[in-house]
């Protein structure tokens, strides 16, 4: 089940990476690079931090194939759904929830405690997006966008709390995906964000 979720999340994030390339009017190669970097970036960060090396993406070529397929799809359809950006952002929110759940689950498999579970959920969820934004020369969404990392932290926290009570893993995964995705969608709809740090006066 985790494997299928990982592949699904990889596809969703690869698509979001390719759409970012479309926004920036990058060429075909740039779109595919962003698709791959976004799709597998979070998982690679997760596996390296957990000591699960080589990372899953380097052991199973399906991860890269899925990224390339997602990127290629966007190259052809981007002009036709450019006005449906909300749909793309909703898919990105779902990918965020899926990766937060996978990161939390893998952390629990490695015997990490609550803080470790929350940290891995967050890093897995936002890692690919950070790489995507850096390559696209944008400020990473994690540090300024409406409840991006915050949603993953809350979802990971729910996983960690319920894990203590020996709740079955499928339930934990569902709760994490729904909560993370839901919080992100609500934040986008209502334009919610954390307070910004005030600029220092010289």
mmCIF file of C-alpha atoms in Angstrom:
data_model
loop_
_atom_site.group_PDB
_atom_site.id
_atom_site.type_symbol
_atom_site.label_atom_id
_atom_site.label_comp_id
_atom_site.label_asym_id
_atom_site.label_seq_id
_atom_site.Cartn_x
_atom_site.Cartn_y
_atom_site.Cartn_z
ATOM 1 C CA UNK A 1 0.000 0.000 0.000
ATOM 2 C CA UNK A 2 2.812 2.411 0.882
ATOM 3 C CA UNK A 3 4.484 1.671 -2.444
ATOM 4 C CA UNK A 4 1.366 2.530 -4.438
ATOM 5 C CA UNK A 5 0.857 5.716 -2.430
ATOM 6 C CA UNK A 6 4.490 6.662 -3.012
ATOM 7 C CA UNK A 7 4.117 6.200 -6.773
ATOM 8 C CA UNK A 8 0.866 8.174 -6.772
ATOM 9 C CA UNK A 9 2.392 11.028 -4.770
ATOM 10 C CA UNK A 10 5.405 11.026 -7.075
ATOM 11 C CA UNK A 11 3.145 11.418 -10.112
ATOM 12 C CA UNK A 12 1.149 14.255 -8.542
ATOM 13 C CA UNK A 13 4.271 16.190 -7.557
ATOM 14 C CA UNK A 14 5.922 15.550 -10.928
ATOM 15 C CA UNK A 15 2.888 17.109 -12.592
ATOM 16 C CA UNK A 16 3.062 20.130 -10.280
ATOM 17 C CA UNK A 17 6.756 20.517 -11.109
ATOM 18 C CA UNK A 18 6.056 20.485 -14.837
ATOM 19 C CA UNK A 19 3.281 23.047 -14.400
ATOM 20 C CA UNK A 20 5.732 25.291 -12.558
ATOM 21 C CA UNK A 21 7.999 25.007 -15.605
ATOM 22 C CA UNK A 22 5.050 25.969 -17.805
ATOM 23 C CA UNK A 23 4.417 29.031 -15.629
ATOM 24 C CA UNK A 24 8.049 30.036 -16.013
ATOM 25 C CA UNK A 25 7.947 29.317 -19.768
ATOM 26 C CA UNK A 26 10.874 26.895 -19.569
ATOM 27 C CA UNK A 27 11.753 24.618 -22.462
ATOM 28 C CA UNK A 28 10.841 20.926 -22.725
ATOM 29 C CA UNK A 29 14.006 19.758 -20.981
ATOM 30 C CA UNK A 30 13.432 22.239 -18.170
ATOM 31 C CA UNK A 31 9.901 20.932 -17.705
ATOM 32 C CA UNK A 32 11.101 17.333 -17.467
ATOM 33 C CA UNK A 33 13.894 18.263 -15.055
ATOM 34 C CA UNK A 34 11.445 20.051 -12.760
ATOM 35 C CA UNK A 35 9.027 17.126 -13.013
ATOM 36 C CA UNK A 36 11.680 14.622 -11.941
ATOM 37 C CA UNK A 37 13.190 16.845 -9.246
ATOM 38 C CA UNK A 38 9.798 17.587 -7.724
ATOM 39 C CA UNK A 39 8.514 14.046 -8.017
ATOM 40 C CA UNK A 40 11.403 12.208 -6.379
ATOM 41 C CA UNK A 41 13.072 15.006 -4.398
ATOM 42 C CA UNK A 42 11.094 14.594 -1.186
ATOM 43 C CA UNK A 43 11.429 10.821 -1.199
ATOM 44 C CA UNK A 44 15.179 10.977 -1.732
ATOM 45 C CA UNK A 45 15.584 13.430 1.153
ATOM 46 C CA UNK A 46 13.452 11.155 3.336
ATOM 47 C CA UNK A 47 15.377 7.981 2.532
ATOM 48 C CA UNK A 48 18.773 9.623 2.992
ATOM 49 C CA UNK A 49 17.779 11.007 6.402
ATOM 50 C CA UNK A 50 16.435 7.601 7.440
ATOM 51 C CA UNK A 51 19.584 5.839 6.232
ATOM 52 C CA UNK A 52 17.562 3.841 3.691
ATOM 53 C CA UNK A 53 20.172 3.967 0.964
ATOM 54 C CA UNK A 54 20.240 3.880 -1.938
ATOM 55 C CA UNK A 55 16.921 5.763 -1.983
ATOM 56 C CA UNK A 56 13.860 3.972 -3.350
ATOM 57 C CA UNK A 57 13.873 6.137 -6.479
ATOM 58 C CA UNK A 58 17.318 4.778 -7.413
ATOM 59 C CA UNK A 59 16.296 1.166 -6.836
ATOM 60 C CA UNK A 60 13.063 1.252 -8.821
ATOM 61 C CA UNK A 61 13.041 2.913 -12.234
ATOM 62 C CA UNK A 62 9.254 3.255 -12.104
ATOM 63 C CA UNK A 63 9.681 6.424 -10.026
ATOM 64 C CA UNK A 64 11.578 8.171 -12.807
ATOM 65 C CA UNK A 65 9.303 6.739 -15.503
ATOM 66 C CA UNK A 66 6.254 8.101 -13.688
ATOM 67 C CA UNK A 67 7.907 11.522 -13.388
ATOM 68 C CA UNK A 68 8.781 11.635 -17.076
ATOM 69 C CA UNK A 69 5.274 10.525 -18.067
ATOM 70 C CA UNK A 70 3.711 13.162 -15.827
ATOM 71 C CA UNK A 71 6.016 15.848 -17.186
ATOM 72 C CA UNK A 72 5.360 14.837 -20.794
ATOM 73 C CA UNK A 73 1.606 14.894 -20.192
ATOM 74 C CA UNK A 74 1.785 18.444 -18.859
ATOM 75 C CA UNK A 75 3.869 19.598 -21.826
ATOM 76 C CA UNK A 76 0.984 18.658 -24.117
ATOM 77 C CA UNK A 77 -2.000 19.689 -21.996
ATOM 78 C CA UNK A 78 -0.717 22.779 -20.157
ATOM 79 C CA UNK A 79 -1.941 25.255 -22.805
ATOM 80 C CA UNK A 80 -5.448 23.804 -22.605
ATOM 81 C CA UNK A 81 -5.889 23.938 -18.830
ATOM 82 C CA UNK A 82 -3.912 27.086 -18.043
ATOM 83 C CA UNK A 83 -7.062 28.661 -16.632
ATOM 84 C CA UNK A 84 -7.664 25.708 -14.310
ATOM 85 C CA UNK A 85 -4.806 26.593 -11.956
ATOM 86 C CA UNK A 86 -6.972 25.889 -8.907
ATOM 87 C CA UNK A 87 -7.250 22.294 -10.062
ATOM 88 C CA UNK A 88 -3.468 22.046 -10.287
ATOM 89 C CA UNK A 89 -3.065 23.498 -6.797
ATOM 90 C CA UNK A 90 -5.647 21.046 -5.453
ATOM 91 C CA UNK A 91 -3.620 18.189 -6.924
ATOM 92 C CA UNK A 92 -0.494 19.635 -5.320
ATOM 93 C CA UNK A 93 -2.316 19.719 -1.967
ATOM 94 C CA UNK A 94 -3.228 16.054 -2.383
ATOM 95 C CA UNK A 95 0.396 15.215 -3.169
ATOM 96 C CA UNK A 96 1.422 17.092 -0.031
ATOM 97 C CA UNK A 97 -0.948 14.958 2.042
ATOM 98 C CA UNK A 98 0.158 11.690 0.464
ATOM 99 C CA UNK A 99 3.854 12.400 0.980
ATOM 100 C CA UNK A 100 3.294 13.554 4.562
ATOM 101 C CA UNK A 101 1.570 10.241 5.279
ATOM 102 C CA UNK A 102 4.316 8.190 3.636
ATOM 103 C CA UNK A 103 7.060 10.076 5.467
ATOM 104 C CA UNK A 104 5.332 9.531 8.807
ATOM 105 C CA UNK A 105 4.730 5.845 8.120
ATOM 106 C CA UNK A 106 8.316 5.161 7.059
ATOM 107 C CA UNK A 107 9.605 7.009 10.118
ATOM 108 C CA UNK A 108 7.461 4.785 12.338
ATOM 109 C CA UNK A 109 8.821 1.690 10.562
ATOM 110 C CA UNK A 110 12.335 2.836 11.449
ATOM 111 C CA UNK A 111 11.364 3.172 15.103
ATOM 112 C CA UNK A 112 11.454 6.963 15.318
ATOM 113 C CA UNK A 113 9.581 8.708 18.119
ATOM 114 C CA UNK A 114 6.824 11.315 17.760
ATOM 115 C CA UNK A 115 9.165 14.202 16.908
ATOM 116 C CA UNK A 116 10.984 12.083 14.350
ATOM 117 C CA UNK A 117 7.690 11.078 12.752
ATOM 118 C CA UNK A 118 6.543 14.695 12.512
ATOM 119 C CA UNK A 119 9.898 15.818 11.109
ATOM 120 C CA UNK A 120 9.993 13.091 8.451
ATOM 121 C CA UNK A 121 6.379 13.737 7.470
ATOM 122 C CA UNK A 122 7.217 17.397 6.934
ATOM 123 C CA UNK A 123 10.500 16.843 5.096
ATOM 124 C CA UNK A 124 9.003 14.245 2.770
ATOM 125 C CA UNK A 125 6.017 16.455 1.994
ATOM 126 C CA UNK A 126 7.880 19.689 1.287
ATOM 127 C CA UNK A 127 11.253 18.428 0.021
ATOM 128 C CA UNK A 128 10.261 18.122 -3.624
ATOM 129 C CA UNK A 129 8.474 21.464 -3.585
ATOM 130 C CA UNK A 130 11.518 23.221 -2.155
ATOM 131 C CA UNK A 131 13.741 21.774 -4.884
ATOM 132 C CA UNK A 132 11.146 22.751 -7.515
ATOM 133 C CA UNK A 133 10.934 26.350 -6.317
ATOM 134 C CA UNK A 134 14.703 26.755 -6.017
ATOM 135 C CA UNK A 135 15.263 25.440 -9.554
ATOM 136 C CA UNK A 136 12.502 27.755 -10.797
ATOM 137 C CA UNK A 137 14.176 30.701 -9.029
ATOM 138 C CA UNK A 138 11.250 31.242 -6.647
ATOM 139 C CA UNK A 139 11.195 31.689 -2.886
ATOM 140 C CA UNK A 140 10.291 28.180 -1.616
ATOM 141 C CA UNK A 141 6.605 27.917 -0.725
ATOM 142 C CA UNK A 142 7.563 26.358 2.606
ATOM 143 C CA UNK A 143 8.719 29.714 3.997
ATOM 144 C CA UNK A 144 5.963 32.033 2.865
ATOM 145 C CA UNK A 145 2.921 30.319 1.363
ATOM 146 C CA UNK A 146 -0.420 29.664 3.038
ATOM 147 C CA UNK A 147 0.016 26.739 5.414
ATOM 148 C CA UNK A 148 2.216 24.626 3.115
ATOM 149 C CA UNK A 149 4.647 23.181 5.640
ATOM 150 C CA UNK A 150 2.205 23.853 8.480
ATOM 151 C CA UNK A 151 -0.342 21.488 6.943
ATOM 152 C CA UNK A 152 2.268 18.720 6.745
ATOM 153 C CA UNK A 153 3.342 19.331 10.341
ATOM 154 C CA UNK A 154 -0.250 19.083 11.573
ATOM 155 C CA UNK A 155 -0.879 15.936 9.542
ATOM 156 C CA UNK A 156 2.340 14.366 10.818
ATOM 157 C CA UNK A 157 1.409 15.321 14.376
ATOM 158 C CA UNK A 158 -1.943 13.554 14.084
ATOM 159 C CA UNK A 159 -0.159 10.445 12.791
ATOM 160 C CA UNK A 160 2.308 10.558 15.691
ATOM 161 C CA UNK A 161 -0.430 11.000 18.305
ATOM 162 C CA UNK A 162 -2.653 8.224 16.967
ATOM 163 C CA UNK A 163 0.345 5.917 16.435
ATOM 164 C CA UNK A 164 0.906 5.887 20.201
ATOM 165 C CA UNK A 165 -2.544 4.324 20.604
ATOM 166 C CA UNK A 166 -1.743 1.500 18.151
ATOM 167 C CA UNK A 167 -4.263 2.648 15.554
ATOM 168 C CA UNK A 168 -4.022 0.493 12.371
ATOM 169 C CA UNK A 169 -1.673 1.972 9.783
ATOM 170 C CA UNK A 170 -4.295 2.314 6.998
ATOM 171 C CA UNK A 171 -6.338 4.530 9.326
ATOM 172 C CA UNK A 172 -3.249 6.574 10.209
ATOM 173 C CA UNK A 173 -2.463 7.077 6.532
ATOM 174 C CA UNK A 174 -6.021 8.135 5.741
ATOM 175 C CA UNK A 175 -6.177 10.593 8.647
ATOM 176 C CA UNK A 176 -2.843 12.145 7.666
ATOM 177 C CA UNK A 177 -3.730 12.485 3.984
ATOM 178 C CA UNK A 178 -7.181 13.941 4.643
ATOM 179 C CA UNK A 179 -6.033 16.356 7.352
ATOM 180 C CA UNK A 180 -2.959 17.622 5.494
ATOM 181 C CA UNK A 181 -4.774 18.002 2.183
ATOM 182 C CA UNK A 182 -7.832 19.538 3.827
ATOM 183 C CA UNK A 183 -5.866 22.118 5.794
ATOM 184 C CA UNK A 184 -3.911 23.115 2.703
ATOM 185 C CA UNK A 185 -7.089 23.478 0.613
ATOM 186 C CA UNK A 186 -8.871 25.511 3.288
ATOM 187 C CA UNK A 187 -5.826 27.768 3.656
ATOM 188 C CA UNK A 188 -5.686 28.342 -0.106
ATOM 189 C CA UNK A 189 -9.414 29.055 -0.336
ATOM 190 C CA UNK A 190 -9.471 31.524 2.543
ATOM 191 C CA UNK A 191 -5.944 32.820 1.851
ATOM 192 C CA UNK A 192 -4.815 31.953 5.371
ATOM 193 C CA UNK A 193 -1.163 32.246 6.361
ATOM 194 C CA UNK A 194 1.015 32.508 9.412
ATOM 195 C CA UNK A 195 2.005 36.007 10.608
ATOM 196 C CA UNK A 196 4.987 37.382 8.726
ATOM 197 C CA UNK A 197 8.165 38.502 10.447
ATOM 198 C CA UNK A 198 8.388 42.269 10.490
ATOM 199 C CA UNK A 199 11.195 43.859 8.547
ATOM 200 C CA UNK A 200 13.973 45.188 10.745
ATOM 201 C CA UNK A 201 14.295 48.946 10.776
ATOM 202 C CA UNK A 202 17.749 50.274 10.016
#
